[in-house]
Amino acid sequence: MRLTVHHRTSYRYSRPVGLEPHVIRLHPRTDASLRVVDYDLSIDPAPQIHSDNLDPEGNVITHAWFEGETEHLTIETRAIVDTLVTDPFRYLIAEPDRALPYAYAPDFAKRLEQYRLPPDAAPFSVRELALEAAHESKRNQAMYARVLAMMIQQRLGFIGRDDGAAQPAEVTLEKGEGACRDLAVLFVDCCRSMGLAARFVSGYCYTGDKERPADLHAWGEVFLRGGGWRGYDPSQGLAVADRHIALAAAAEPAAAAPVTGTYRGDDVTHELETEVDITAGA
């Protein structure tokens, strides 16, 4: 499916500020599931220097360094992508009979270390949900992530929350609701508590619903031997296919945030506005 994304992020400050270096993670991730046809980034005020590179987790990022003062910062992108996966289950699991909690072979365990947790590191409420999903999936690693995503979608409420970091998984369970990034953190932590490597993903999801404006989105990915990194969206209770566009993936949500940066100034407040439009077709 060909999708075109227009994304505008605007910060307005109550008085002139100096902008510290910013990291921008808005370039769609190119992999076996997605091809970037075109991408354009504009920043106002224009940075003194900007540089595109890869971060330690393989995400395309832009570093921007600014000079002077400003009362606003606007970051605008336009991306055209082809999404390539229509069947998210087209793979065969290596070691399909190995039950949860899962233990990777030593070479994989070392390479995936930052995406895993010690067996009892997750809070009790998170482990409890993870164990229930494991029971429902008959401790089958291929079924577990699918069952877990559906359980989170069915049991927890979805709320919009434009600003702020993702909340801890146990807080989401206690509140009984969360934004997409909160539900993604819960999914990731539950997978990790079952021995599976998992990571947080930021991006977009095309709904085709003209009545519902598009926005940034978040979900989780779990590493399955034979399947590689596989996305699951706990906000919708489904496996990720051709309607999701990943921007960045990381072990921690902060390292996948679309924009990271601060400003210098005393007694300054700021307002954030985002606009996202996604259309399908050539």
Short mmCIF file of C-alpha atoms in Angstrom, two decimals:
data_model
loop_
_atom_site.label_atom_id
_atom_site.label_comp_id
_atom_site.label_asym_id
_atom_site.label_seq_id
_atom_site.Cartn_x
_atom_site.Cartn_y
_atom_site.Cartn_z
CA MET A 1 0.00 0.00 0.00
CA ARG A 2 1.33 3.46 -0.85
CA LEU A 3 0.84 5.99 1.94
CA THR A 4 1.68 9.69 2.08
CA VAL A 5 2.26 11.29 5.48
CA HIS A 6 2.31 14.99 6.27
CA HIS A 7 3.38 15.74 9.85
CA ARG A 8 3.73 19.15 11.47
CA THR A 9 4.99 19.69 15.03
CA SER A 10 4.89 23.24 16.44
CA TYR A 11 6.26 24.54 19.72
CA ARG A 12 5.41 28.09 20.80
CA TYR A 13 7.22 29.71 23.70
CA SER A 14 5.93 32.49 25.96
CA ARG A 15 9.15 34.45 25.43
CA PRO A 16 12.31 34.10 23.32
CA VAL A 17 14.38 31.02 24.17
CA GLY A 18 17.65 29.49 23.10
CA LEU A 19 17.20 26.04 21.60
CA GLU A 20 19.51 23.28 22.79
CA PRO A 21 20.51 20.55 20.28
CA HIS A 22 17.52 18.50 19.12
CA VAL A 23 17.23 14.91 17.89
CA ILE A 24 14.49 14.26 15.32
CA ARG A 25 13.25 10.72 14.66
CA LEU A 26 10.66 11.24 11.92
CA HIS A 27 12.26 9.38 9.01
CA PRO A 28 10.25 6.19 8.32
CA ARG A 29 12.19 3.02 9.04
CA THR A 30 13.26 1.14 5.92
CA ASP A 31 13.18 -2.63 6.33
CA ALA A 32 11.59 -5.74 4.86
CA SER A 33 8.12 -4.39 5.63
CA LEU A 34 8.44 -0.83 4.31
CA ARG A 35 10.18 1.09 1.52
CA VAL A 36 10.66 4.87 1.65
CA VAL A 37 9.88 6.43 -1.74
CA ASP A 38 10.45 10.06 -0.74
CA TYR A 39 11.14 12.05 2.42
CA ASP A 40 11.49 15.75 3.11
CA LEU A 41 12.20 17.54 6.39
CA SER A 42 11.96 21.28 7.08
CA ILE A 43 12.84 23.04 10.33
CA ASP A 44 11.97 26.63 11.28
CA PRO A 45 14.04 28.41 12.46
CA ALA A 46 16.64 26.76 10.27
CA PRO A 47 19.36 25.12 12.34
CA GLN A 48 22.92 26.35 12.09
CA ILE A 49 23.98 22.76 11.37
CA HIS A 50 22.02 19.55 10.89
CA SER A 51 23.25 16.03 10.31
CA ASP A 52 21.53 12.75 9.40
CA ASN A 53 22.89 9.51 10.81
CA LEU A 54 22.02 6.19 12.47
CA ASP A 55 21.60 5.85 16.22
CA PRO A 56 22.88 2.77 18.12
CA GLU A 57 19.62 0.91 17.42
CA GLY A 58 19.67 1.54 13.67
CA ASN A 59 17.11 4.35 13.52
CA VAL A 60 17.60 7.20 11.04
CA ILE A 61 17.89 10.40 13.08
CA THR A 62 18.57 14.07 12.43
CA HIS A 63 20.71 16.09 14.83
CA ALA A 64 19.99 19.85 14.73
CA TRP A 65 22.07 22.60 16.35
CA PHE A 66 20.65 26.11 16.67
CA GLU A 67 21.96 29.61 17.33
CA GLY A 68 20.20 32.76 18.53
CA GLU A 69 16.78 32.96 20.16
CA THR A 70 13.29 32.19 18.92
CA GLU A 71 9.67 32.20 20.07
CA HIS A 72 8.78 29.09 18.07
CA LEU A 73 10.07 25.83 16.62
CA THR A 74 8.28 24.13 13.73
CA ILE A 75 9.29 20.73 12.38
CA GLU A 76 7.50 19.55 9.25
CA THR A 77 7.91 16.32 7.30
CA ARG A 78 6.44 14.77 4.18
CA ALA A 79 7.02 11.09 3.53
CA ILE A 80 5.84 8.73 0.81
CA VAL A 81 6.18 5.04 1.66
CA ASP A 82 5.19 1.64 0.33
CA THR A 83 4.11 -0.80 3.02
CA LEU A 84 4.82 -4.38 1.96
CA VAL A 85 3.43 -6.80 4.54
CA THR A 86 -0.17 -7.93 4.09
CA ASP A 87 0.16 -11.19 6.05
CA PRO A 88 1.93 -10.54 9.38
CA PHE A 89 2.07 -14.28 10.17
CA ARG A 90 4.01 -15.43 7.12
CA TYR A 91 6.97 -17.00 8.88
CA LEU A 92 7.93 -20.18 10.71
CA ILE A 93 9.07 -20.15 14.31
CA ALA A 94 12.38 -21.79 15.13
CA GLU A 95 12.04 -24.15 18.08
CA PRO A 96 8.22 -23.98 18.03
CA ASP A 97 7.90 -26.48 20.86
CA ARG A 98 9.92 -24.42 23.33
CA ALA A 99 7.39 -23.17 25.90
CA LEU A 100 7.27 -19.90 27.79
CA PRO A 101 9.02 -18.50 29.70
CA TYR A 102 11.40 -18.44 26.77
CA ALA A 103 15.18 -18.81 26.96
CA TYR A 104 17.19 -17.73 23.93
CA ALA A 105 20.35 -19.55 22.90
CA PRO A 106 23.42 -17.85 24.42
CA ASP A 107 24.43 -16.01 21.21
CA PHE A 108 20.95 -14.54 20.76
CA ALA A 109 20.60 -13.80 24.46
CA LYS A 110 23.73 -11.65 24.41
CA ARG A 111 22.74 -9.73 21.28
CA LEU A 112 19.24 -9.09 22.62
CA GLU A 113 20.27 -8.32 26.19
CA GLN A 114 19.05 -4.69 26.29
CA TYR A 115 15.56 -5.80 25.20
CA ARG A 116 15.17 -8.41 27.93
CA LEU A 117 14.56 -8.46 31.69
CA PRO A 118 15.65 -10.75 34.53
CA PRO A 119 12.86 -13.27 35.29
CA ASP A 120 11.28 -11.45 38.27
CA ALA A 121 12.19 -7.84 37.45
CA ALA A 122 8.69 -6.75 36.38
CA PRO A 123 6.18 -5.60 39.02
CA PHE A 124 3.78 -8.25 40.32
CA SER A 125 0.73 -6.87 38.47
CA VAL A 126 2.62 -6.98 35.17
CA ARG A 127 3.84 -10.54 35.77
CA GLU A 128 0.29 -11.55 36.68
CA LEU A 129 -1.08 -10.30 33.34
CA ALA A 130 1.83 -11.88 31.48
CA LEU A 131 1.21 -15.25 33.14
CA GLU A 132 -2.49 -15.09 32.30
CA ALA A 133 -1.69 -14.41 28.64
CA ALA A 134 0.83 -17.27 28.70
CA HIS A 135 -1.86 -19.60 30.07
CA GLU A 136 -4.38 -18.47 27.44
CA SER A 137 -1.83 -19.07 24.68
CA LYS A 138 -0.86 -22.47 26.13
CA ARG A 139 2.64 -21.03 26.66
CA ASN A 140 3.15 -21.05 22.90
CA GLN A 141 5.61 -18.31 21.95
CA ALA A 142 4.04 -17.78 18.51
CA MET A 143 0.58 -17.24 20.00
CA TYR A 144 1.58 -15.34 23.12
CA ALA A 145 2.11 -11.86 21.64
CA ARG A 146 -1.17 -12.06 19.71
CA VAL A 147 -3.14 -13.12 22.79
CA LEU A 148 -1.45 -10.49 24.96
CA ALA A 149 -2.21 -7.67 22.51
CA MET A 150 -5.87 -8.69 22.38
CA MET A 151 -6.12 -8.94 26.18
CA ILE A 152 -4.71 -5.43 26.65
CA GLN A 153 -7.06 -4.00 24.03
CA GLN A 154 -10.10 -5.68 25.55
CA ARG A 155 -9.38 -4.92 29.20
CA LEU A 156 -7.89 -1.44 29.26
CA GLY A 157 -9.37 1.82 28.10
CA PHE A 158 -7.68 3.91 25.42
CA ILE A 159 -7.20 7.64 26.05
CA GLY A 160 -5.57 10.47 24.13
CA ARG A 161 -2.62 12.18 25.81
CA ASP A 162 -0.61 14.53 23.61
CA ASP A 163 2.23 15.38 25.97
CA GLY A 164 4.33 13.63 28.58
CA ALA A 165 6.39 10.48 28.82
CA ALA A 166 4.97 6.97 28.75
CA GLN A 167 3.84 5.90 32.20
CA PRO A 168 5.09 2.72 33.92
CA ALA A 169 3.22 -0.47 33.08
CA GLU A 170 1.98 -1.00 36.64
CA VAL A 171 0.47 2.52 36.66
CA THR A 172 -1.43 1.76 33.46
CA LEU A 173 -2.83 -1.42 35.02
CA GLU A 174 -3.79 0.43 38.19
CA LYS A 175 -5.60 3.17 36.24
CA GLY A 176 -7.20 0.70 33.85
CA GLU A 177 -6.46 2.94 30.87
CA GLY A 178 -3.64 4.55 28.95
CA ALA A 179 -2.49 6.28 25.80
CA CYS A 180 -1.07 4.17 22.99
CA ARG A 181 2.47 4.62 24.32
CA ASP A 182 1.35 3.47 27.79
CA LEU A 183 -0.26 0.33 26.39
CA ALA A 184 2.85 -0.31 24.29
CA VAL A 185 5.05 -0.16 27.40
CA LEU A 186 2.73 -2.62 29.14
CA PHE A 187 2.91 -5.00 26.16
CA VAL A 188 6.72 -4.78 26.06
CA ASP A 189 7.11 -5.38 29.80
CA CYS A 190 4.76 -8.39 29.72
CA CYS A 191 6.74 -9.93 26.85
CA ARG A 192 10.00 -9.35 28.70
CA SER A 193 8.65 -10.96 31.85
CA MET A 194 8.12 -14.13 29.80
CA GLY A 195 11.74 -14.12 28.64
CA LEU A 196 11.01 -12.63 25.21
CA ALA A 197 13.02 -9.72 23.84
CA ALA A 198 10.73 -6.78 23.14
CA ARG A 199 11.06 -3.11 22.24
CA PHE A 200 9.02 0.09 21.94
CA VAL A 201 8.10 1.53 18.52
CA SER A 202 6.90 5.01 17.57
CA GLY A 203 5.23 5.71 14.25
CA TYR A 204 1.88 6.14 12.54
CA CYS A 205 -1.16 3.99 11.84
CA TYR A 206 -3.38 4.58 8.81
CA THR A 207 -7.03 4.00 9.70
CA GLY A 208 -8.75 5.27 6.56
CA ASP A 209 -11.30 6.93 8.84
CA LYS A 210 -11.86 10.51 7.66
CA GLU A 211 -13.88 11.28 10.78
CA ARG A 212 -10.91 10.44 13.01
CA PRO A 213 -7.81 12.59 12.53
CA ALA A 214 -4.49 10.80 12.24
CA ASP A 215 -1.86 11.15 14.95
CA LEU A 216 1.41 9.72 16.16
CA HIS A 217 1.09 6.15 17.35
CA ALA A 218 3.06 3.61 19.38
CA TRP A 219 3.17 -0.18 19.64
CA GLY A 220 5.56 -2.97 20.58
CA GLU A 221 7.78 -5.43 18.76
CA VAL A 222 8.80 -8.87 20.01
CA PHE A 223 11.74 -10.89 18.68
CA LEU A 224 10.76 -14.40 17.60
CA ARG A 225 13.37 -16.89 16.41
CA GLY A 226 12.54 -17.48 12.75
CA GLY A 227 10.26 -14.45 12.55
CA GLY A 228 12.60 -11.67 13.63
CA TRP A 229 11.11 -8.49 15.05
CA ARG A 230 7.31 -8.69 14.83
CA GLY A 231 5.02 -5.77 15.66
CA TYR A 232 1.86 -5.97 17.76
CA ASP A 233 -0.47 -3.07 18.46
CA PRO A 234 -2.11 -3.45 21.89
CA SER A 235 -4.24 -0.33 21.33
CA GLN A 236 -6.03 -2.23 18.57
CA GLY A 237 -5.34 -5.81 19.65
CA LEU A 238 -3.75 -6.91 16.40
CA ALA A 239 -0.53 -7.79 14.62
CA VAL A 240 1.14 -4.99 12.68
CA ALA A 241 0.85 -5.22 8.89
CA ASP A 242 0.57 -2.73 6.01
CA ARG A 243 -1.23 0.08 7.85
CA HIS A 244 1.57 0.83 10.31
CA ILE A 245 4.60 3.02 9.56
CA ALA A 246 7.46 2.66 12.04
CA LEU A 247 9.68 5.68 12.67
CA ALA A 248 11.96 4.44 15.45
CA ALA A 249 12.34 1.44 17.74
CA ALA A 250 14.26 1.29 21.00
CA ALA A 251 14.60 -0.57 24.26
CA GLU A 252 13.23 2.46 26.12
CA PRO A 253 10.43 4.81 24.94
CA ALA A 254 12.53 7.97 25.35
CA ALA A 255 15.01 6.70 22.75
CA ALA A 256 12.20 6.36 20.18
CA ALA A 257 10.55 9.74 20.83
CA PRO A 258 9.82 11.62 17.57
CA VAL A 259 11.51 14.80 18.85
CA THR A 260 13.93 15.18 21.75
CA GLY A 261 15.40 18.49 22.90
CA THR A 262 15.19 21.31 25.42
CA TYR A 263 15.46 25.09 25.52
CA ARG A 264 17.14 27.78 27.63
CA GLY A 265 15.08 30.51 29.27
CA ASP A 266 13.69 31.72 32.58
CA ASP A 267 9.99 31.56 33.48
CA VAL A 268 9.08 30.22 30.05
CA THR A 269 6.02 28.16 29.20
CA HIS A 270 5.40 26.40 25.92
CA GLU A 271 2.51 25.05 23.87
CA LEU A 272 2.72 22.01 21.62
CA GLU A 273 0.56 21.41 18.55
CA THR A 274 0.80 18.45 16.18
CA GLU A 275 -0.96 17.81 12.89
CA VAL A 276 -0.76 14.49 11.06
CA ASP A 277 -2.43 13.64 7.77
CA ILE A 278 -2.14 10.22 6.12
CA THR A 279 -3.58 9.42 2.70
CA ALA A 280 -3.55 6.21 0.68
CA GLY A 281 -2.95 5.87 -3.04
CA ALA A 282 -0.37 6.85 -5.63
#
